[in-house]
CSV table of C-alpha atoms and ligand atoms in Angstrom, one decimal:
chain,number,residue,atom,x,y,z
A,1184,VAL,CA,110.3,73.4,84.9
A,1185,MET,CA,109.5,71.1,82.0
A,1186,GLY,CA,105.8,71.0,82.8
A,1187,ARG,CA,105.6,74.8,83.0
A,1188,VAL,CA,107.4,75.3,79.7
A,1189,GLU,CA,105.1,72.7,78.0
A,1190,ARG,CA,101.9,74.5,79.3
A,1191,LEU,CA,103.4,77.8,78.0
A,1192,THR,CA,104.1,76.4,74.5
A,1193,ASP,CA,100.5,75.1,74.4
A,1194,LEU,CA,99.4,78.6,75.1
A,1195,LEU,CA,101.7,79.9,72.3
A,1196,ALA,CA,100.2,77.4,69.9
A,1197,GLU,CA,96.7,78.8,70.8
A,1198,GLU,CA,97.9,82.3,70.2
A,1199,GLU,CA,99.5,81.3,66.9
A,1200,LEU,CA,103.0,82.5,68.1
A,1201,ASP,CA,106.2,80.8,67.2
A,1202,VAL,CA,108.2,81.9,70.1
A,1203,LEU,CA,107.9,84.1,73.1
A,1204,LEU,CA,110.6,86.5,74.4
A,1205,VAL,CA,110.4,86.5,78.3
A,1206,THR,CA,111.9,89.5,79.8
A,1207,GLU,CA,110.2,90.1,83.1
A,1208,LEU,CA,112.5,88.5,85.8
A,1209,VAL,CA,109.9,86.8,87.9
A,1210,ASN,CA,108.6,85.0,84.7
A,1211,VAL,CA,112.3,84.2,83.7
A,1212,ARG,CA,112.8,82.6,87.1
A,1213,TYR,CA,109.6,80.7,86.9
A,1214,LEU,CA,110.4,79.1,83.5
A,1215,THR,CA,114.2,78.6,83.9
A,1216,GLY,CA,115.1,78.6,87.5
A,1217,TYR,CA,117.4,81.6,87.3
A,1218,THR,CA,117.2,84.1,90.1
A,1219,GLY,CA,119.7,86.8,89.0
A,1220,THR,CA,118.8,90.3,88.0
A,1221,ASN,CA,119.6,90.3,84.4
A,1222,GLY,CA,118.4,87.5,82.2
A,1223,ILE,CA,116.0,86.8,79.2
A,1224,ALA,CA,114.6,83.6,77.7
A,1225,VAL,CA,113.2,82.7,74.3
A,1226,ILE,CA,110.8,79.8,74.4
A,1227,GLY,CA,109.0,77.9,71.6
A,1228,PRO,CA,108.0,74.4,70.8
A,1229,ARG,CA,111.5,73.6,69.7
A,1230,THR,CA,113.3,76.6,71.3
A,1231,ARG,CA,114.6,76.9,74.8
A,1232,ALA,CA,117.2,79.6,75.1
A,1233,PHE,CA,118.4,81.7,77.8
A,1234,ALA,CA,120.9,84.7,77.9
A,1235,THR,CA,122.6,86.7,80.6
A,1236,ASP,CA,125.7,88.9,80.8
A,1237,PHE,CA,129.2,88.0,82.1
A,1238,ARG,CA,128.2,88.7,85.8
A,1239,TYR,CA,125.7,85.9,85.9
A,1240,VAL,CA,127.2,83.3,83.7
A,1241,GLU,CA,128.2,81.0,86.6
A,1242,GLN,CA,125.0,81.5,88.4
A,1243,ALA,CA,123.1,80.7,85.2
A,1244,ALA,CA,125.2,77.5,84.8
A,1245,GLU,CA,124.0,76.3,88.2
A,1246,GLN,CA,120.3,77.4,88.1
A,1247,VAL,CA,119.1,77.4,84.5
A,1248,HIS,CA,117.3,74.2,83.7
A,1249,PRO,CA,119.6,72.0,81.4
A,1250,SER,CA,117.0,71.9,78.7
A,1251,PHE,CA,117.9,75.5,77.9
A,1252,ALA,CA,120.8,76.6,75.6
A,1253,ARG,CA,122.6,79.2,77.5
A,1254,ALA,CA,124.3,82.2,75.9
A,1255,ARG,CA,126.6,84.9,77.2
A,1256,ALA,CA,125.4,88.3,76.0
A,1257,SER,CA,126.3,92.0,76.5
A,1258,LEU,CA,124.7,94.0,79.3
A,1259,ASP,CA,121.9,95.0,76.9
A,1260,LEU,CA,120.3,91.6,76.5
A,1261,LEU,CA,118.0,92.7,73.7
A,1262,GLU,CA,121.1,92.7,71.4
A,1263,ALA,CA,121.2,88.9,71.9
A,1264,VAL,CA,117.5,88.2,70.9
A,1265,SER,CA,118.1,87.7,67.2
A,1266,ASP,CA,120.7,85.0,67.8
A,1267,LEU,CA,118.3,83.0,70.0
A,1268,LEU,CA,115.6,82.8,67.4
A,1269,PRO,CA,114.8,79.8,65.2
A,1270,PRO,CA,115.5,80.3,61.4
A,1271,GLY,CA,113.0,81.5,58.8
A,1272,SER,CA,110.0,83.9,59.3
A,1273,VAL,CA,109.1,84.1,63.0
A,1274,SER,CA,106.2,85.5,64.9
A,1275,LEU,CA,107.8,86.6,68.2
A,1276,GLY,CA,105.5,87.5,71.3
A,1277,PHE,CA,106.9,90.1,73.6
A,1278,ASP,CA,105.7,91.2,77.0
A,1279,ASP,CA,103.8,94.4,76.2
A,1280,ALA,CA,102.5,94.5,79.8
A,1281,ASN,CA,106.0,95.0,81.1
A,1282,MET,CA,108.2,96.2,78.2
A,1283,ALA,CA,108.8,100.0,77.9
A,1284,VAL,CA,107.8,101.7,74.6
A,1285,ARG,CA,111.5,102.7,74.2
A,1286,GLU,CA,112.8,99.0,74.6
A,1287,HIS,CA,110.2,97.8,72.1
A,1288,ALA,CA,111.4,100.4,69.6
A,1289,ARG,CA,115.0,99.3,70.2
A,1290,LEU,CA,114.1,95.6,69.9
A,1291,ARG,CA,112.4,96.3,66.5
A,1292,GLU,CA,115.5,98.1,65.3
A,1293,LEU,CA,117.8,95.1,66.4
A,1294,LEU,CA,115.7,92.3,64.8
A,1295,PRO,CA,115.8,91.4,61.1
A,1296,GLY,CA,112.8,91.9,58.9
A,1297,ARG,CA,111.9,88.2,59.0
A,1298,VAL,CA,110.7,88.6,62.7
A,1299,GLU,CA,107.1,89.8,63.3
A,1300,LEU,CA,106.8,91.4,66.9
A,1301,VAL,CA,103.4,90.5,68.5
A,1302,PRO,CA,102.1,91.9,71.7
A,1303,ALA,CA,101.6,88.8,74.1
A,1304,GLY,CA,101.7,90.1,77.7
A,1305,GLY,CA,100.2,88.0,80.4
A,1306,LEU,CA,100.9,84.5,78.8
A,1307,VAL,CA,103.4,83.4,81.4
A,1308,GLU,CA,101.2,84.8,84.2
A,1309,ARG,CA,98.3,82.6,83.0
A,1310,VAL,CA,100.7,79.6,83.4
A,1311,ARG,CA,101.9,80.9,86.8
A,1312,ALA,CA,98.3,81.2,88.1
A,1313,VAL,CA,98.0,77.3,88.3
A,1314,LYS,CA,100.5,76.2,90.9
A,1315,ASP,CA,102.2,72.7,90.8
A,1316,ALA,CA,102.6,70.6,94.0
A,1317,GLU,CA,106.1,72.0,94.7
A,1318,GLU,CA,105.0,75.5,94.5
A,1319,VAL,CA,102.0,74.8,96.8
A,1320,GLY,CA,104.5,73.3,99.2
A,1321,HIS,CA,106.6,76.5,99.2
A,1322,ILE,CA,103.6,78.7,99.7
A,1323,ARG,CA,102.1,76.5,102.5
A,1324,THR,CA,105.4,76.5,104.3
A,1325,ALA,CA,105.7,80.3,104.0
A,1326,ALA,CA,102.1,80.7,105.4
A,1327,LYS,CA,102.8,78.4,108.4
A,1328,LEU,CA,106.0,80.4,109.1
A,1329,ALA,CA,104.1,83.6,109.1
A,1330,ASP,CA,101.4,82.2,111.3
A,1331,ALA,CA,104.1,81.3,114.0
A,1332,ALA,CA,105.6,84.8,113.8
A,1333,PHE,CA,102.2,86.3,114.3
A,1334,GLU,CA,101.3,84.1,117.3
A,1335,ARG,CA,104.7,85.1,118.9
A,1336,ILE,CA,104.2,88.8,118.4
A,1337,ILE,CA,100.6,88.6,119.8
A,1338,ARG,CA,101.9,86.8,122.9
A,1339,ASP,CA,104.1,89.8,123.7
A,1340,GLY,CA,100.9,92.1,123.7
A,1341,LEU,CA,100.2,95.2,121.7
A,1342,ILE,CA,99.0,98.0,124.0
A,1343,GLY,CA,101.8,100.6,124.5
A,1344,ARG,CA,103.9,99.4,121.5
A,1345,THR,CA,104.0,101.5,118.4
A,1346,GLU,CA,102.7,100.2,115.2
A,1347,ARG,CA,106.2,100.4,113.7
A,1348,GLU,CA,107.7,98.4,116.7
A,1349,VAL,CA,105.1,95.7,116.2
A,1350,ALA,CA,105.7,95.7,112.4
A,1351,VAL,CA,109.5,95.5,112.8
A,1352,ALA,CA,109.2,92.7,115.4
A,1353,LEU,CA,107.0,90.7,113.2
A,1354,GLU,CA,109.4,91.0,110.2
A,1355,HIS,CA,112.4,90.2,112.5
A,1356,ASP,CA,110.7,87.2,113.8
A,1357,MET,CA,109.9,85.8,110.3
A,1358,ARG,CA,113.5,86.3,109.2
A,1359,GLU,CA,114.7,84.4,112.3
A,1360,ARG,CA,112.3,81.5,111.4
A,1361,GLY,CA,114.0,81.4,107.9
A,1362,ALA,CA,112.0,83.8,105.8
A,1363,ARG,CA,114.1,85.4,103.0
A,1364,ARG,CA,112.3,88.6,103.7
A,1365,PRO,CA,108.7,89.8,104.3
A,1366,SER,CA,106.8,89.4,101.1
A,1367,PHE,CA,105.6,93.0,101.3
A,1368,ASP,CA,105.8,95.9,103.9
A,1369,SER,CA,103.8,94.7,106.8
A,1370,ILE,CA,100.7,96.7,107.7
A,1371,VAL,CA,100.0,97.3,111.5
A,1372,ALA,CA,97.2,100.0,111.7
A,1373,ALA,CA,95.4,100.8,115.0
A,1374,GLY,CA,92.1,102.6,115.5
A,1375,GLY,CA,91.2,105.1,112.9
A,1376,HIS,CA,94.4,104.4,111.0
A,1377,GLY,CA,93.1,100.9,110.3
A,1378,ALA,CA,90.5,102.5,108.0
A,1379,LEU,CA,93.3,103.0,105.3
A,1380,PRO,CA,93.6,99.6,103.5
A,1381,HIS,CA,97.3,100.2,102.7
A,1382,ALA,CA,98.2,102.0,106.0
A,1383,GLN,CA,102.0,102.4,106.8
A,1384,PRO,CA,102.9,101.7,110.4
A,1385,ARG,CA,103.3,104.9,112.5
A,1386,ASP,CA,105.5,105.7,115.5
A,1387,VAL,CA,102.2,105.9,117.4
A,1388,PRO,CA,101.4,103.7,120.5
A,1389,ILE,CA,98.6,101.3,120.2
A,1390,ARG,CA,95.9,102.2,122.8
A,1391,SER,CA,93.5,100.0,124.8
A,1392,GLY,CA,90.2,99.8,122.9
A,1393,ASP,CA,91.9,99.9,119.4
A,1394,LEU,CA,91.2,97.4,116.7
A,1395,VAL,CA,94.5,96.6,115.1
A,1396,VAL,CA,94.7,95.5,111.4
A,1397,ILE,CA,97.8,93.3,110.9
A,1398,ASP,CA,98.5,92.3,107.3
A,1399,TRP,CA,101.8,90.5,106.7
A,1400,GLY,CA,103.5,87.7,104.8
A,1401,ALA,CA,106.7,85.8,104.5
A,1402,GLU,CA,108.9,85.0,101.4
A,1403,LEU,CA,110.4,81.6,101.4
A,1404,ASP,CA,112.2,80.0,98.4
A,1405,GLY,CA,110.9,82.9,96.2
A,1406,TYR,CA,107.2,82.2,97.2
A,1407,CYS,CA,105.0,84.6,99.1
A,1408,SER,CA,102.4,84.3,101.8
A,1409,ASP,CA,99.7,86.9,102.6
A,1410,CYS,CA,97.4,87.0,105.6
A,1411,THR,CA,95.5,89.6,107.6
A,1412,ARG,CA,94.0,89.4,111.1
A,1413,THR,CA,92.3,92.1,113.0
A,1414,VAL,CA,93.0,92.0,116.7
A,1415,ALA,CA,91.4,93.8,119.7
A,1416,ALA,CA,93.9,95.6,121.9
A,1417,GLY,CA,91.9,95.4,125.2
A,1418,GLU,CA,88.1,95.2,125.3
A,1419,PRO,CA,86.7,96.3,121.9
A,1420,ARG,CA,83.7,98.7,121.8
A,1421,GLU,CA,80.3,97.0,120.7
A,1422,ASP,CA,80.3,98.7,117.3
A,1423,ALA,CA,83.8,97.4,116.6
A,1424,ARG,CA,82.6,93.9,117.5
A,1425,GLU,CA,79.6,94.2,115.2
A,1426,VAL,CA,81.7,95.3,112.2
A,1427,TYR,CA,84.1,92.5,113.0
A,1428,GLU,CA,81.4,89.9,112.9
A,1429,LEU,CA,80.1,91.3,109.6
A,1430,VAL,CA,83.4,91.1,107.9
A,1431,LEU,CA,83.9,87.6,109.4
A,1432,SER,CA,80.5,86.4,107.8
A,1433,ALA,CA,81.5,88.0,104.5
A,1434,GLN,CA,84.9,86.2,104.6
A,1435,LEU,CA,83.3,82.8,105.4
A,1436,ALA,CA,80.7,83.3,102.6
A,1437,GLY,CA,83.4,84.1,100.1
A,1438,LEU,CA,85.7,81.3,101.3
A,1439,LYS,CA,82.9,78.7,101.0
A,1440,ASP,CA,82.4,79.8,97.3
A,1441,VAL,CA,86.1,79.2,96.3
A,1442,ARG,CA,86.1,76.1,94.0
A,1443,PRO,CA,86.9,75.3,90.4
A,1444,GLY,CA,84.7,76.9,87.7
A,1445,ARG,CA,83.6,79.8,89.9
A,1446,PRO,CA,84.2,83.3,88.2
A,1447,GLY,CA,86.3,85.6,90.3
A,1448,ARG,CA,83.6,88.3,89.9
A,1449,GLU,CA,80.9,86.1,91.3
A,1450,VAL,CA,83.1,85.0,94.4
A,1451,ASP,CA,83.6,88.6,95.1
A,1452,ALA,CA,79.9,89.4,94.8
A,1453,VAL,CA,79.0,86.6,97.3
A,1454,ALA,CA,81.2,88.2,100.0
A,1455,ARG,CA,80.2,91.8,99.0
A,1456,GLU,CA,76.5,91.1,99.3
A,1457,VAL,CA,76.9,90.1,103.0
A,1458,ILE,CA,78.7,93.4,103.6
A,1459,GLU,CA,76.0,95.4,101.6
A,1460,ALA,CA,73.3,93.6,103.6
A,1461,GLY,CA,75.0,94.8,106.8
A,1462,GLY,CA,74.8,98.4,105.5
A,1463,HIS,CA,78.5,98.8,104.8
A,1464,GLY,CA,78.7,98.3,101.0
A,1465,GLU,CA,80.3,101.7,100.5
A,1466,HIS,CA,83.0,100.9,103.2
A,1467,PHE,CA,84.4,97.9,101.3
A,1468,GLY,CA,86.3,99.6,98.5
A,1469,HIS,CA,88.7,96.9,97.2
A,1470,GLY,CA,88.5,93.6,95.5
A,1471,LEU,CA,87.8,90.4,97.6
A,1472,GLY,CA,91.2,88.8,96.7
A,1473,HIS,CA,94.2,88.1,94.4
A,1474,GLY,CA,96.5,85.3,93.3
A,1475,VAL,CA,99.7,84.8,95.3
A,1476,GLY,CA,102.8,82.9,94.2
A,1477,LEU,CA,106.2,84.2,93.2
A,1478,ALA,CA,104.7,87.7,93.4
A,1479,VAL,CA,102.3,88.7,96.2
A,1480,HIS,CA,99.7,90.1,93.7
A,1481,GLU,CA,99.2,87.9,90.6
A,1482,SER,CA,96.5,86.1,88.7
A,1483,PRO,CA,93.7,85.2,89.2
A,1484,ARG,CA,91.7,88.1,90.7
A,1485,LEU,CA,88.5,88.0,92.8
A,1486,SER,CA,87.0,91.4,92.1
A,1487,GLN,CA,84.1,93.1,90.5
A,1488,ARG,CA,86.0,93.5,87.2
A,1489,SER,CA,87.7,90.1,87.2
A,1490,GLU,CA,87.4,88.0,84.0
A,1491,ASP,CA,89.2,85.1,85.7
A,1492,VAL,CA,87.5,81.7,86.4
A,1493,LEU,CA,89.0,79.6,89.3
A,1494,ALA,CA,90.8,76.4,88.4
A,1495,PRO,CA,92.5,73.7,90.5
A,1496,GLY,CA,96.0,74.9,91.5
A,1497,ASN,CA,95.1,78.6,91.8
A,1498,VAL,CA,96.2,80.2,95.1
A,1499,VAL,CA,94.1,83.2,96.1
A,1500,THR,CA,93.4,85.4,99.1
A,1501,VAL,CA,89.9,86.0,100.4
A,1502,GLU,CA,90.1,89.3,102.2
A,1503,PRO,CA,87.0,91.4,102.7
A,1504,GLY,CA,87.2,94.5,104.8
A,1505,VAL,CA,85.1,97.4,106.2
A,1506,TYR,CA,86.7,100.7,106.6
A,1507,LEU,CA,85.1,103.5,108.8
A,1508,PRO,CA,87.1,106.6,108.2
A,1509,GLY,CA,88.5,108.2,111.3
A,1510,ARG,CA,87.0,105.3,113.4
A,1511,LEU,CA,88.3,101.8,112.6
A,1512,GLY,CA,89.1,99.3,110.0
A,1513,VAL,CA,88.6,95.4,109.9
A,1514,ARG,CA,90.0,93.1,107.3
A,1515,ILE,CA,90.3,89.3,107.5
A,1516,GLU,CA,92.4,87.5,105.0
A,1517,ASP,CA,93.1,83.9,104.4
A,1518,LEU,CA,95.4,82.2,101.7
A,1519,VAL,CA,93.6,79.5,99.9
A,1520,LEU,CA,94.5,76.7,97.4
A,1521,VAL,CA,91.7,75.8,94.9
A,1522,THR,CA,91.6,72.0,94.9
A,1523,GLU,CA,89.8,69.6,92.5
A,1524,ASP,CA,86.5,69.8,94.5
A,1525,GLY,CA,86.7,72.8,96.7
A,1526,HIS,CA,89.5,74.6,98.6
A,1527,ASP,CA,92.1,74.2,101.2
A,1528,VAL,CA,93.1,77.1,103.5
A,1529,LEU,CA,96.9,77.3,103.7
A,1530,ASN,CA,97.2,79.4,106.8
A,1531,GLY,CA,96.1,78.1,110.1
A,1532,LEU,CA,95.2,81.0,112.5
A,1533,SER,CA,91.8,81.3,114.2
A,1534,LYS,CA,89.3,84.0,112.9
A,1535,ARG,CA,87.6,84.5,116.2
A,1536,LEU,CA,88.1,88.1,117.4
A,1537,LEU,CA,91.3,87.8,119.5
A,1538,THR,CA,91.6,90.2,122.4
A,1539,THR,CA,95.1,90.9,123.7
A,1540,ASP,CA,96.7,93.2,126.2
B,3039,ZN,ZN1,97.5,90.9,102.8
B,3040,ZN,ZN1,96.3,90.3,100.0
């Protein structure tokens, strides 16, 4: 926790802020250790303060890092902010990316005139993008757990089971292996349904000849995993095999390009060019990847509009896809740690086209 808070206060100095008001709960958890559903923190070079309401006082006593002063506040935690601030005139950053306009107006009303409110959304997210060894350990364990659940589900076969049955079985298996919950609603999408990148599992049986896109992840100790494999139920058609091989080459090209110093936009372009050269540029409509950590979608981004540059400690997905409306979808996604000199894939499943009954 201390390393995280210090990295944050370095950023505050760069932004010329005295203190930051942290209101988004994942950020509060990241900085203090608190996992309850009502809590705020105020952090500066000489300020570490946390407040929650009476329901969570005991939980906070157990979880919040001892370097923080803990305060008990009313249910409306914004009322406590002014008591947590250092004396004198203060520039206070607030999370404009997550705070409602109404809350901001209320905060302004509650604070004395000596406090200047400065929009400062995204600062904690920038710190969160670089994982420490403990966080990487949690993500790696979640990824391995999700791998094992997938292998188990595939052993039972896909043909004749509905998409929803497979999704439910996968999620149940992850929980049995110790996952707190799936890190997002699993996608199991067969045949033409696989052409929707965010398809919801249907009560429709998987047929022989379908490609099946399976995108799933486990949450363990607060940290998420995220992986996609596309599996052939029965013998795939030749055109399906060709699309699969194209997406796989794009995935491998993108993966090879993941290392410190590479702009997210350029890594995206490396994979995108492979798909364009294969004639399917217009069928790859999403970014190549995203950061994963306490949230399943976080910084940095690998996409055509990304301004992020990869750094050691980033954990990102590499997930190109080709979606042919009404026919089929293929997506292949790995979860990757950016290391000092390259990358390390955190999940372990083969990417050869797997054919199952
Ligand atoms: Zn995914
Ligand atoms: Zn993803």
